[in-house]
Amino acid sequence: MENNSGRFTFVEFTDVAGGRAAVVKKDDSIFQGRRLRVRFSNKKSNTPQSSPPPIALSMPLSPPPPVESHRPRKTPNAIESLGPSDPRSHWLFSSTTPLVTPSYLAGIPIDVETQLRRTTSWYIVDLTRKLDLPHVATVTAMTYMNRFFMLHSFSSHDRYLVGSAAVFLSAKVNERTVKLTQLTEASLMLASDAPDKSSSVTPADIDHVKQRIRQYEVVLLNTLSYDVVVPQPHLALAALADEAIAQVDMARENVLNVADVFLNDAMSGRSRHGVCQLNSPLGTVALQLTADELAAGALYLSCLFHRYVIVRSWQPHAWSRRMDDFVRSTDVFAHVHIKSVACQFLAMYDSHRLPESLQAFANAANSIY
């Protein structure tokens, strides 16, 4: 079909295939000897024109590499590097060599330092509870505080400011939103001794403490060398308990509750009424054991505490089995030196205050530590 407009004759094709074939063959009969011109629309010269989409070439694609399936685990294997929980980590301190901390060099007795660590841990627990932070943030903040005072003295730094900065940094690391003003107000409420704590805190106090917490956050990061990832022994405990329950039927909730008590005491720095020797763990078992060792020790003692367990299976009757036989025969604790770890745990307690099922281990622990 021809379209005459002025001096040019334009040829339009309703059949696209026929038009392309005519152009390729340069058939003069179709164009009737006229000169072919490209027709542009009557638009301004500066109007941008859209270019056609690129031609997609069908290129052969290589198949993706096979994906290796792994059994999901909450904690890495014992042979993998666990960062600060790796035995080669510089944040792990030996319990057999004398620990000379900066606080001890500054004249603070070991038992006083242990009490300061534990009360600061209690302060962190109360502060995270007021801020509605998860337990993982509490454990991380307590670890930051204990590591900080392994390199600094309690006499040179305000432990409440260090604890507040540790909570503030822990909330960031664990991706929890905490406003600094809210954290400052909560910390002042906890640290204040006034009967009416709400009226004793002034805006000037809040601004001053906020500035100090920011400063201590920088000091804390520099002290930690920005090594802020803390392995969580509570996650390792849950995974280890699942492996144990797969071998013997036990009350999972009861076993985990007792294991959590041991684990919380280890993380908070418990000791026997503050009585520590120079070569003692300073009440900071968490600074001497890896996350896997902490989880295994807590679960091991919990299993010994529950001396008997009722096994329910498809059999018509229920039968009893001694838990200590299971502990001796199972391979759940094969990845750690479980007897040594259990002794370090029980060294935190007075043996006469423990149940009879744990007193034998406690006496052995007291003779070692």
Coordinates of C-alpha atoms in Angstrom, one line a residue:
M1 CA 0.0 0.0 0.0
E2 CA 1.4 3.4 -1.1
N3 CA 1.0 6.6 0.8
N4 CA 1.8 9.8 -1.1
S5 CA 2.9 12.8 0.9
G6 CA 4.7 15.5 -1.1
R7 CA 7.8 14.6 -2.9
F8 CA 8.4 11.2 -1.4
T9 CA 6.4 8.1 -1.9
F10 CA 6.2 5.8 1.1
V11 CA 5.4 2.2 0.9
E12 CA 3.7 0.5 3.9
F13 CA 3.4 -3.3 4.3
T14 CA 0.7 -4.9 6.2
D15 CA 2.6 -8.2 6.1
V16 CA 5.8 -7.8 8.1
A17 CA 7.4 -10.9 6.7
G18 CA 6.7 -9.8 3.2
G19 CA 8.1 -6.3 3.8
R20 CA 11.3 -7.7 5.2
A21 CA 11.7 -10.1 2.2
A22 CA 11.1 -7.2 -0.2
V23 CA 13.8 -5.1 1.4
V24 CA 16.3 -8.0 1.4
K25 CA 15.6 -8.8 -2.3
K26 CA 15.5 -5.1 -3.3
D27 CA 12.6 -5.9 -5.6
D28 CA 12.2 -2.7 -7.7
S29 CA 8.8 -3.8 -8.9
I30 CA 7.4 -3.4 -5.4
F31 CA 8.8 0.1 -5.0
Q32 CA 7.8 0.9 -8.6
G33 CA 11.1 2.5 -9.3
R34 CA 10.6 5.2 -6.7
R35 CA 13.1 6.2 -4.1
L36 CA 12.4 4.8 -0.6
R37 CA 12.6 7.2 2.2
V38 CA 12.2 6.6 5.9
R39 CA 9.2 8.4 7.3
F40 CA 9.5 10.1 10.6
S41 CA 6.6 11.4 12.6
N42 CA 6.0 15.2 12.8
K43 CA 7.7 15.6 16.2
K44 CA 10.2 18.1 17.3
S45 CA 13.8 17.3 16.5
N46 CA 14.9 17.3 20.1
T47 CA 12.3 14.7 21.2
P48 CA 14.1 11.5 22.3
Q49 CA 13.3 8.4 20.5
S50 CA 13.1 5.1 22.1
S51 CA 15.5 2.4 20.8
P52 CA 14.3 -1.1 20.2
P53 CA 15.0 -3.7 22.9
P54 CA 18.1 -5.7 22.5
I55 CA 17.9 -9.1 20.9
A56 CA 18.0 -11.9 23.4
L57 CA 20.3 -14.6 22.1
S58 CA 19.6 -18.1 23.1
M59 CA 23.0 -19.1 24.6
P60 CA 23.5 -22.5 26.2
L61 CA 23.6 -22.2 30.0
S62 CA 25.7 -24.5 32.2
P63 CA 23.8 -26.2 35.0
P64 CA 24.3 -24.7 38.5
P65 CA 26.7 -26.5 40.8
P66 CA 25.1 -29.1 43.0
V67 CA 24.1 -27.8 46.5
E68 CA 25.5 -29.9 49.3
S69 CA 22.9 -30.4 52.0
H70 CA 23.8 -30.1 55.6
R71 CA 21.9 -31.0 58.7
P72 CA 20.9 -27.7 60.4
R73 CA 22.7 -27.0 63.6
K74 CA 22.4 -24.1 66.0
T75 CA 26.1 -24.1 66.8
P76 CA 29.1 -25.0 64.6
N77 CA 30.8 -28.3 64.9
A78 CA 33.6 -28.6 67.5
I79 CA 36.2 -28.8 64.8
E80 CA 35.1 -25.5 63.3
S81 CA 36.5 -22.2 64.4
L82 CA 34.2 -20.5 66.9
G83 CA 35.9 -17.1 67.0
P84 CA 36.1 -16.1 70.7
S85 CA 35.0 -19.6 71.7
D86 CA 38.0 -21.1 69.8
P87 CA 40.6 -22.6 72.3
R88 CA 43.2 -20.5 70.5
S89 CA 41.2 -17.3 71.2
H90 CA 43.0 -14.7 73.3
W91 CA 39.8 -14.1 75.3
L92 CA 40.1 -17.5 77.0
F93 CA 42.2 -17.6 80.2
S94 CA 43.7 -20.6 81.8
S95 CA 42.4 -21.8 85.2
T96 CA 45.7 -23.5 86.1
T97 CA 48.0 -20.4 85.8
P98 CA 47.8 -17.5 88.2
L99 CA 45.6 -14.7 86.9
V100 CA 47.1 -11.3 87.7
T101 CA 44.4 -8.8 86.6
P102 CA 44.7 -5.0 86.4
S103 CA 42.4 -4.8 89.4
Y104 CA 44.6 -7.0 91.5
L105 CA 47.7 -4.9 90.5
A106 CA 45.7 -1.8 91.6
G107 CA 45.3 -3.2 95.1
I108 CA 41.8 -4.7 94.8
P109 CA 41.6 -8.2 96.5
I110 CA 40.5 -11.1 94.4
D111 CA 37.3 -11.7 96.4
V112 CA 36.3 -8.1 96.0
E113 CA 36.9 -8.1 92.3
T114 CA 34.8 -11.3 92.0
Q115 CA 32.0 -9.6 93.9
L116 CA 32.3 -6.5 91.6
R117 CA 32.0 -8.7 88.6
R118 CA 29.0 -10.5 89.8
T119 CA 27.1 -7.4 91.0
T120 CA 27.8 -5.7 87.7
S121 CA 26.4 -8.7 86.0
W122 CA 23.3 -8.4 88.1
Y123 CA 23.1 -4.8 87.1
I124 CA 23.2 -5.8 83.4
V125 CA 20.5 -8.4 83.9
D126 CA 18.2 -5.8 85.5
L127 CA 19.0 -3.2 82.9
T128 CA 18.2 -5.6 79.9
R129 CA 15.1 -6.7 81.7
K130 CA 13.9 -3.0 81.9
L131 CA 14.7 -2.5 78.3
D132 CA 12.9 -5.8 77.3
L133 CA 16.0 -7.2 75.6
P134 CA 16.4 -10.9 74.8
H135 CA 18.6 -13.2 76.8
V136 CA 21.2 -13.3 74.1
A137 CA 21.8 -9.6 74.5
T138 CA 22.2 -10.1 78.3
V139 CA 24.8 -12.8 77.8
T140 CA 26.6 -10.7 75.2
A141 CA 26.7 -7.7 77.5
M142 CA 28.0 -9.7 80.4
T143 CA 30.8 -11.1 78.3
Y144 CA 31.8 -7.7 77.1
M145 CA 32.0 -6.5 80.7
N146 CA 34.0 -9.4 81.9
R147 CA 36.5 -9.1 79.0
F148 CA 36.8 -5.3 79.6
F149 CA 37.8 -5.8 83.2
M150 CA 40.4 -8.4 82.3
L151 CA 42.3 -5.5 80.6
H152 CA 41.2 -2.6 82.8
S153 CA 40.9 -2.1 86.6
F154 CA 37.7 -1.5 88.5
S155 CA 39.4 1.4 90.3
S156 CA 39.9 3.3 87.0
H157 CA 36.5 2.9 85.4
D158 CA 32.9 3.2 86.6
R159 CA 31.4 -0.3 86.4
Y160 CA 27.9 1.0 85.9
L161 CA 28.9 3.1 82.9
V162 CA 30.8 0.1 81.5
G163 CA 27.8 -2.1 82.0
S164 CA 25.5 0.4 80.4
A165 CA 27.8 0.8 77.4
A166 CA 28.0 -3.0 77.1
V167 CA 24.2 -3.2 77.0
F168 CA 24.0 -0.5 74.4
L169 CA 26.6 -2.2 72.2
S170 CA 25.1 -5.6 72.7
A171 CA 21.7 -4.3 71.6
K172 CA 23.3 -3.0 68.4
V173 CA 25.1 -6.2 67.7
N174 CA 22.0 -8.3 68.3
E175 CA 19.9 -5.9 66.1
R176 CA 17.7 -4.6 68.8
T177 CA 16.5 -1.0 68.7
V178 CA 17.3 0.8 72.0
K179 CA 17.2 4.5 72.3
L180 CA 20.1 5.9 74.3
T181 CA 17.8 8.2 76.2
Q182 CA 15.7 5.3 77.3
L183 CA 18.8 3.3 78.3
T184 CA 20.2 6.2 80.2
E185 CA 17.0 6.8 82.2
A186 CA 16.7 3.1 83.1
S187 CA 20.4 3.0 84.2
L188 CA 20.0 6.1 86.4
M189 CA 16.8 4.6 87.9
L190 CA 18.8 1.4 88.8
A191 CA 21.9 3.2 90.1
S192 CA 20.1 5.8 92.1
D193 CA 19.7 5.3 95.9
A194 CA 17.1 8.0 96.3
P195 CA 13.6 6.9 97.6
D196 CA 11.9 8.8 94.8
K197 CA 14.1 7.8 91.9
S198 CA 11.9 9.4 89.2
S199 CA 12.2 12.9 90.7
S200 CA 15.9 12.6 91.5
V201 CA 16.9 12.3 87.9
T202 CA 17.2 15.6 86.1
P203 CA 17.6 16.4 82.4
A204 CA 21.2 17.5 83.0
D205 CA 22.0 14.2 84.6
I206 CA 20.6 12.4 81.6
D207 CA 22.6 14.4 79.1
H208 CA 25.8 13.9 81.1
V209 CA 25.3 10.2 81.4
K210 CA 24.4 9.9 77.7
Q211 CA 27.7 11.5 76.8
R212 CA 29.6 9.2 79.1
I213 CA 28.0 6.1 77.7
R214 CA 28.9 7.2 74.2
Q215 CA 32.5 7.6 75.3
Y216 CA 32.6 4.3 77.0
E217 CA 31.1 2.6 74.0
V218 CA 34.2 3.7 72.0
V219 CA 36.5 2.7 74.8
L220 CA 34.8 -0.7 75.0
L221 CA 35.1 -1.2 71.2
N222 CA 38.8 -0.4 71.3
T223 CA 39.3 -2.7 74.2
L224 CA 37.5 -5.6 72.5
S225 CA 39.4 -4.8 69.2
Y226 CA 36.0 -4.7 67.6
D227 CA 35.6 -8.5 68.3
V228 CA 32.0 -8.2 69.2
V229 CA 30.7 -11.6 68.1
V230 CA 30.1 -13.7 71.2
P231 CA 29.1 -17.4 70.8
Q232 CA 26.0 -18.2 72.7
P233 CA 26.2 -21.2 75.1
H234 CA 22.5 -21.3 75.6
L235 CA 21.9 -22.1 71.9
A236 CA 24.6 -24.8 72.1
L237 CA 22.8 -26.1 75.2
A238 CA 19.5 -26.5 73.4
A239 CA 21.2 -28.3 70.5
L240 CA 23.0 -30.6 72.9
A241 CA 19.9 -31.4 74.9
D242 CA 18.1 -32.4 71.6
E243 CA 20.9 -34.9 71.0
A244 CA 20.7 -36.3 74.5
I245 CA 16.9 -36.6 74.3
A246 CA 17.2 -38.5 71.1
Q247 CA 19.1 -41.3 73.0
V248 CA 17.1 -41.4 76.2
D249 CA 13.6 -40.2 77.1
M250 CA 13.9 -37.4 79.7
A251 CA 11.9 -34.4 80.7
R252 CA 13.4 -31.8 78.4
E253 CA 12.0 -28.8 80.2
N254 CA 13.1 -30.0 83.6
V255 CA 16.6 -30.8 82.4
L256 CA 17.0 -27.5 80.6
N257 CA 15.8 -25.5 83.6
V258 CA 18.5 -26.9 85.9
A259 CA 21.1 -26.6 83.1
D260 CA 20.1 -22.9 82.7
V261 CA 20.8 -22.3 86.4
F262 CA 24.3 -23.6 86.1
L263 CA 24.9 -21.7 82.9
N264 CA 23.6 -18.4 84.2
D265 CA 25.7 -18.7 87.3
A266 CA 28.8 -19.4 85.1
M267 CA 28.0 -16.4 82.9
S268 CA 27.3 -14.0 85.8
G269 CA 30.5 -14.9 87.7
R270 CA 29.3 -16.8 90.7
S271 CA 31.8 -18.0 93.3
R272 CA 31.7 -19.6 96.8
H273 CA 30.7 -16.6 98.9
G274 CA 33.3 -14.5 97.0
V275 CA 36.1 -16.7 98.3
C276 CA 38.7 -17.1 95.5
Q277 CA 42.3 -17.8 95.3
L278 CA 44.8 -16.1 93.0
N279 CA 44.7 -19.1 90.6
S280 CA 41.0 -19.4 90.8
P281 CA 38.5 -18.7 87.9
L282 CA 37.7 -15.3 89.5
G283 CA 34.1 -16.5 89.3
T284 CA 34.3 -16.1 85.5
V285 CA 34.1 -19.6 84.2
A286 CA 32.8 -18.2 81.0
L287 CA 36.2 -16.7 80.4
Q288 CA 37.9 -20.1 80.6
L289 CA 35.6 -22.4 78.7
T290 CA 34.3 -22.4 75.2
A291 CA 30.6 -22.1 74.4
D292 CA 30.4 -25.9 73.7
E293 CA 32.2 -26.7 77.0
L294 CA 29.8 -24.4 78.9
A295 CA 26.8 -26.1 77.4
A296 CA 28.1 -29.6 77.9
G297 CA 29.1 -28.9 81.5
A298 CA 25.7 -27.4 82.4
L299 CA 23.8 -30.3 80.7
Y300 CA 26.1 -32.9 82.3
L301 CA 25.4 -31.6 85.8
S302 CA 21.7 -31.3 85.1
C303 CA 21.7 -35.0 84.0
L304 CA 23.5 -36.0 87.2
F305 CA 21.0 -33.9 89.2
H306 CA 18.1 -35.9 87.7
R307 CA 19.5 -39.3 88.8
Y308 CA 16.6 -41.3 87.5
V309 CA 14.6 -40.9 84.4
I310 CA 11.4 -42.7 83.3
V311 CA 11.6 -44.0 79.7
R312 CA 8.3 -44.1 77.9
S313 CA 8.3 -46.1 74.7
W314 CA 6.0 -48.4 72.7
Q315 CA 6.4 -51.0 75.4
P316 CA 3.3 -51.5 77.6
H317 CA 5.2 -50.8 80.8
A318 CA 7.4 -47.9 81.9
W319 CA 10.9 -48.7 83.3
S320 CA 13.5 -46.8 85.1
R321 CA 17.1 -46.2 84.1
R322 CA 19.9 -44.6 86.1
M323 CA 20.8 -41.3 84.5
D324 CA 24.5 -41.6 85.6
D325 CA 24.7 -44.8 83.5
F326 CA 23.5 -42.9 80.6
V327 CA 26.0 -40.1 81.2
R328 CA 28.9 -42.6 81.3
S329 CA 27.8 -44.5 78.2
T330 CA 26.7 -41.7 75.9
D331 CA 28.8 -39.9 73.3
V332 CA 27.0 -36.6 73.7
F333 CA 29.8 -35.2 75.9
A334 CA 32.6 -36.9 74.0
H335 CA 33.8 -33.6 72.3
V336 CA 34.9 -32.0 75.7
H337 CA 36.8 -33.1 78.8
I338 CA 33.5 -33.3 80.6
K339 CA 34.9 -34.3 84.1
S340 CA 37.3 -31.3 84.2
V341 CA 34.5 -29.0 82.9
A342 CA 32.1 -30.2 85.6
C343 CA 34.7 -29.7 88.3
Q344 CA 35.1 -26.1 87.2
F345 CA 31.4 -25.6 87.4
L346 CA 31.0 -27.1 90.8
A347 CA 33.9 -25.1 92.2
M348 CA 31.5 -22.1 92.2
Y349 CA 29.4 -23.7 94.9
D350 CA 29.8 -24.9 98.5
S351 CA 29.5 -28.7 98.4
H352 CA 27.3 -28.9 101.5
R353 CA 24.6 -26.8 99.8
L354 CA 24.4 -29.0 96.7
P355 CA 22.1 -32.1 96.4
E356 CA 23.6 -35.4 97.3
S357 CA 23.8 -36.5 93.7
L358 CA 26.3 -33.7 93.0
Q359 CA 28.3 -33.6 96.3
A360 CA 30.8 -36.2 95.1
F361 CA 31.8 -34.1 92.1
A362 CA 31.7 -30.9 94.2
N363 CA 34.2 -32.4 96.7
A364 CA 36.5 -33.3 93.9
A365 CA 36.2 -29.8 92.5
N366 CA 37.0 -28.2 95.8
S367 CA 40.1 -30.2 96.1
I368 CA 41.3 -29.1 92.6
Y369 CA 40.3 -25.3 92.6

